[in-house]
PDB file of C-alpha atoms in Angstrom:
ATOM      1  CA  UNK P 160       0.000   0.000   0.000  1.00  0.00           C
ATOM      2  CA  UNK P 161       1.323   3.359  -1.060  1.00  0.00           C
ATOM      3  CA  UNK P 162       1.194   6.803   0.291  1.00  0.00           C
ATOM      4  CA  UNK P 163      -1.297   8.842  -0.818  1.00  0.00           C
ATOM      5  CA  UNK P 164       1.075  11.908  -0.790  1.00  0.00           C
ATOM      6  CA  UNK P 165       4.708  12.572   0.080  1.00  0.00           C
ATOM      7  CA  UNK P 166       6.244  15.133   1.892  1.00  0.00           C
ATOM      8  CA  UNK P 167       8.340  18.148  -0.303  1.00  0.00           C
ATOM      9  CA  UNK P 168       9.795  20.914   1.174  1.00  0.00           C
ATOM     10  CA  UNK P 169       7.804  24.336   0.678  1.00  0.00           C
ATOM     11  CA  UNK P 170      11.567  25.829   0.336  1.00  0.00           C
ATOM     12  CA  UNK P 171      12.332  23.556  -2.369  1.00  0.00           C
ATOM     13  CA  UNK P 172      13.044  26.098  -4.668  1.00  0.00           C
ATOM     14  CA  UNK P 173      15.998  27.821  -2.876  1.00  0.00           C
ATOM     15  CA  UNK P 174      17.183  24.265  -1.637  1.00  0.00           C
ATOM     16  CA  UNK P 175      21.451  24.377  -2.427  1.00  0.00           C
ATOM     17  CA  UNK P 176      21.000  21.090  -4.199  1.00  0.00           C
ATOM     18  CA  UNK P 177      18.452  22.364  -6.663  1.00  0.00           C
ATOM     19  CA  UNK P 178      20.000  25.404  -7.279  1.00  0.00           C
ATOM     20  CA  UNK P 179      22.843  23.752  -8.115  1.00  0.00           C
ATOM     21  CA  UNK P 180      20.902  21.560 -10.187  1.00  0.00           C
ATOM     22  CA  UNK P 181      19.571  24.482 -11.728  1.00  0.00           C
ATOM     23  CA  UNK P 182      22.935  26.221 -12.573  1.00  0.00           C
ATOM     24  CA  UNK P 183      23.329  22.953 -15.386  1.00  0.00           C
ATOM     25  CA  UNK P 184      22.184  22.583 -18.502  1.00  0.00           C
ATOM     26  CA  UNK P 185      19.224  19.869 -18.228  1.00  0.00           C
ATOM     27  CA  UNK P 186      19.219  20.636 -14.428  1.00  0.00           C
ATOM     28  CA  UNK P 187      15.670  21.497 -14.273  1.00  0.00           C
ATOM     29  CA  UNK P 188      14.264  18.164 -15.938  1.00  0.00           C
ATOM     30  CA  UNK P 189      16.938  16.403 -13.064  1.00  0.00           C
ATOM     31  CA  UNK P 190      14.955  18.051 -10.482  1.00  0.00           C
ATOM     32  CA  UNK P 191      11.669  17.221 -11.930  1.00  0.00           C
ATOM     33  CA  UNK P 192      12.645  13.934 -12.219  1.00  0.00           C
ATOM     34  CA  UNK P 193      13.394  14.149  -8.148  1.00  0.00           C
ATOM     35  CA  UNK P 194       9.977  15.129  -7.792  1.00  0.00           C
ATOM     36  CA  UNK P 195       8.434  12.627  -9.975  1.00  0.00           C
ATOM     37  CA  UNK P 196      10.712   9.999  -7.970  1.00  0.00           C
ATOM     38  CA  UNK P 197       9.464  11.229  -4.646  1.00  0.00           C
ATOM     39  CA  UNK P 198       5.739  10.647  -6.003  1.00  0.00           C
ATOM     40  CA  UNK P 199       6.371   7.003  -7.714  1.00  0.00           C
ATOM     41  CA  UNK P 200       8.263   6.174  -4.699  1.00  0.00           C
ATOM     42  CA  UNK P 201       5.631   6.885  -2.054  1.00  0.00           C
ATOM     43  CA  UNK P 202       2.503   5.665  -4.576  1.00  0.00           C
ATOM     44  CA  UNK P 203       4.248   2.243  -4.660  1.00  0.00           C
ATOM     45  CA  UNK P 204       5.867   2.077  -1.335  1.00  0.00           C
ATOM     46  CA  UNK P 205       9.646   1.419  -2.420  1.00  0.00           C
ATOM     47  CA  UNK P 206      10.890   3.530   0.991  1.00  0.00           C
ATOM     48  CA  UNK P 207      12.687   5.540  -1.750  1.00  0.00           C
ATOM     49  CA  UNK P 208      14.150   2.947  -4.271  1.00  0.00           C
ATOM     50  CA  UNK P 209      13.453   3.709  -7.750  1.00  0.00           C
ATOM     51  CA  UNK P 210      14.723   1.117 -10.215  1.00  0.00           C
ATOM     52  CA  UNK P 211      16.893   1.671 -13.202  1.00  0.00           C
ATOM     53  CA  UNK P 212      13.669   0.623 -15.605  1.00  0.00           C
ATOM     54  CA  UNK P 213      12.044   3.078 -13.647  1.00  0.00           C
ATOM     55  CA  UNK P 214      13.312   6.374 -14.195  1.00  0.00           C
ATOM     56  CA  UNK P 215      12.407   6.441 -17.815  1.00  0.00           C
ATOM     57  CA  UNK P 216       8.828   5.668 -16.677  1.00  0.00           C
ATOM     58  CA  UNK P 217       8.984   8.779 -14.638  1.00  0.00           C
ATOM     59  CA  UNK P 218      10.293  11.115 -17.433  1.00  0.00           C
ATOM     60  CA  UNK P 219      14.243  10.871 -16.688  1.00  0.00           C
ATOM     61  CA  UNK P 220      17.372   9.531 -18.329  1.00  0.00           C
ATOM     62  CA  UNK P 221      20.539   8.206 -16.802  1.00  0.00           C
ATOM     63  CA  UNK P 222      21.717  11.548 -17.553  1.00  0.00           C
ATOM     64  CA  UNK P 223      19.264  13.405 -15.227  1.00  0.00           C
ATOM     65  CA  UNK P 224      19.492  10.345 -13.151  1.00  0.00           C
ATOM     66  CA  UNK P 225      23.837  11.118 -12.673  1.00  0.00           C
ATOM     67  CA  UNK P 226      22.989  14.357 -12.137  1.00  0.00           C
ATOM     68  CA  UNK P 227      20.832  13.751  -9.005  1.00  0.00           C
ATOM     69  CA  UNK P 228      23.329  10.837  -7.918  1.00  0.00           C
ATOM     70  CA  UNK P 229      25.891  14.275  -8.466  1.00  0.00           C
ATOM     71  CA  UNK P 230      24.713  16.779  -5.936  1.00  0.00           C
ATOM     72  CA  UNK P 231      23.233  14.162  -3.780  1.00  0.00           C
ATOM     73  CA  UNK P 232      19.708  13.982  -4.094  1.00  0.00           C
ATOM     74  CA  UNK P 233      19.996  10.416  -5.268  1.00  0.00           C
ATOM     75  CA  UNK P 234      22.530   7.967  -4.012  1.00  0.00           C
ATOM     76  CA  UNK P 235      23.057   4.695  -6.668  1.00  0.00           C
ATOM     77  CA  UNK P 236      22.065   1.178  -4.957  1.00  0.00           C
ATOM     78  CA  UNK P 237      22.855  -1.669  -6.999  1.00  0.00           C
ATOM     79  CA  UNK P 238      20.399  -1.824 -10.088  1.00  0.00           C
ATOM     80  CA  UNK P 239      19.062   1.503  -9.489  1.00  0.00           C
ATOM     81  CA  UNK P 240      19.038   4.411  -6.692  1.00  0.00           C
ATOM     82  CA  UNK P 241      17.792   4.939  -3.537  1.00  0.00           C
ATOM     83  CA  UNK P 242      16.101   8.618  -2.675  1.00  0.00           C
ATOM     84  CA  UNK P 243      18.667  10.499   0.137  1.00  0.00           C
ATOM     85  CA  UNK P 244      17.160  10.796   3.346  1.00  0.00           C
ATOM     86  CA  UNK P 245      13.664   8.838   2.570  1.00  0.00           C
ATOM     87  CA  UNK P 246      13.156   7.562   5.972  1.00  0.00           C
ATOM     88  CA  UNK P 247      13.989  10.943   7.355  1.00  0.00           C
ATOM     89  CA  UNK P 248      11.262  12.944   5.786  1.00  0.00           C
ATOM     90  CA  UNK P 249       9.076  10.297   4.294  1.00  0.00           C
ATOM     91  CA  UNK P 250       6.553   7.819   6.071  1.00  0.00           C
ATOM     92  CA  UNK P 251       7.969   4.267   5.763  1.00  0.00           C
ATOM     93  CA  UNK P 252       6.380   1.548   3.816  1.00  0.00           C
ATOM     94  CA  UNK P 253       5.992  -0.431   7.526  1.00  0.00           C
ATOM     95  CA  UNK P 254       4.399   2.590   9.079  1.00  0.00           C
ATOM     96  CA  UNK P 255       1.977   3.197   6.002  1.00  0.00           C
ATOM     97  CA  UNK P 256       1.046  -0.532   6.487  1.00  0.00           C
ATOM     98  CA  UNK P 257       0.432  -1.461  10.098  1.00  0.00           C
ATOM     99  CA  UNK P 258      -1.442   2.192  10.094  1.00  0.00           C
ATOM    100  CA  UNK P 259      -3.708   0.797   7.254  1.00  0.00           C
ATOM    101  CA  UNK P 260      -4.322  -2.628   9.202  1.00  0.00           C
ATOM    102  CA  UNK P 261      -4.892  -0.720  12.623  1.00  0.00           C
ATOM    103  CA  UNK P 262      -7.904   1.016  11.053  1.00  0.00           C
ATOM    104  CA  UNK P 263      -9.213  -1.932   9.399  1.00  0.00           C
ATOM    105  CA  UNK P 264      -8.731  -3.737  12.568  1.00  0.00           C
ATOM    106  CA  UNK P 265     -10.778  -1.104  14.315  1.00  0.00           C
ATOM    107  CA  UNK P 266     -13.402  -1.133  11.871  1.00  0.00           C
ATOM    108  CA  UNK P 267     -13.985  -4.945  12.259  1.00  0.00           C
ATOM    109  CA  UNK P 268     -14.195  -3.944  15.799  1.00  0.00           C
ATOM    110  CA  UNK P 269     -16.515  -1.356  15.645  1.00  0.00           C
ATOM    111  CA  UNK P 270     -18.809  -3.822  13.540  1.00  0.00           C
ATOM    112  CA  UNK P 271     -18.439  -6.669  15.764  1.00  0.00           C
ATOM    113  CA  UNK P 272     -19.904  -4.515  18.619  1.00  0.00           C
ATOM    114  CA  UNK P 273     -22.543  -3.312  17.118  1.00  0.00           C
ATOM    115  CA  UNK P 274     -23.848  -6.330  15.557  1.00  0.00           C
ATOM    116  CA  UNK P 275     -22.548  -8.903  18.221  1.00  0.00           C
ATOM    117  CA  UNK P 276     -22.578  -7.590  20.903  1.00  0.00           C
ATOM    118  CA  UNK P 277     -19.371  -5.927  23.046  1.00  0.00           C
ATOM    119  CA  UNK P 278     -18.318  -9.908  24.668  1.00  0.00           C
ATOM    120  CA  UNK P 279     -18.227 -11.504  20.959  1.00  0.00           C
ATOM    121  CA  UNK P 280     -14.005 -10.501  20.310  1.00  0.00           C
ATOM    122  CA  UNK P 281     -15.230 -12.201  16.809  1.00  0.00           C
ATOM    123  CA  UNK P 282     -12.872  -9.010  15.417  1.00  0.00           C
ATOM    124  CA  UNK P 283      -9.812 -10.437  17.469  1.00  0.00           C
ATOM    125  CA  UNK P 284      -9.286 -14.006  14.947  1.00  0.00           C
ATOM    126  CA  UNK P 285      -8.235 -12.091  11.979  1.00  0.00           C
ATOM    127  CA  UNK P 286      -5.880  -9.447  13.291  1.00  0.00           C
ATOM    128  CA  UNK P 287      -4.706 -10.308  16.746  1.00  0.00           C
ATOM    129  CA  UNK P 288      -1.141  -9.961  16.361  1.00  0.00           C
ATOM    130  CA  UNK P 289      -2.057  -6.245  15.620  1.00  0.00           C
ATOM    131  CA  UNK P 290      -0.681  -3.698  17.496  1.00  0.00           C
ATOM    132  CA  UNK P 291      -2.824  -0.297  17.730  1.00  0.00           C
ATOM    133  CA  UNK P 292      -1.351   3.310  17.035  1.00  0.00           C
TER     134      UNK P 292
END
């Protein structure tokens, strides 16, 4: 389960990474493509991995790709790259999905009570393991 948004920095802008970005030729389609690798990472919950095969997908090239790698937006991790700093500004995969399962746990809950009864626990069989936020 992915995020349904991702965090960017209302400062991004005036960021010394993207400015120097920005100072190179093809710089500003390298910092879209950080963007558009912050959204495909959170929609598909890669905790900031984004795939060789990928980064054409998202409208980059190896080129733009280098150039992130460069000023350090982007570090390279085996057949792709991994997004600097993900698990410092970004929800975590984990987080996103024991916060999904919580809720779902509690709505089972919830409907167990009111249609059981509050001693049924018929809720408890599917998700017990489940620890709540």
């Amino acid at each position: 389960m992915g995020l349904p948004w991702v965090r960017l920095d209302s400062s991004i802008y005036a960021h010394d990474k993207i400015l120097r970005l920005m100072a190179k030729r093809g710089g500003d389609r390298a910092a879209a493509l950080y963007m558009f690798g912050l959204a495909y990472s959170g929609d598909h919950a890669t905790d900031g991995h984004i795939s060789d095969v990928v980064v054409p997908m998202i409208h980059g090239t190896d080129k733009h790709a280098q150039m992130l790698v460069d000023v350090g937006l982007w570090e390279r991790n085996g057949s792709g790259y991994v997004i600097r700093n993900w698990a410092d500004r970004q929800e975590l995969a984990a987080i996103t999905e024991a916060k999904h399962r919580a809720k779902q746990t509690a709505g089972k809950k919830g409907a167990c009570v009111k249609n059981h009864g509050p001693d049924c626990g018929c809720w408890k069989d599917d998700d017990a393991d489940i620890a709540p936020f």
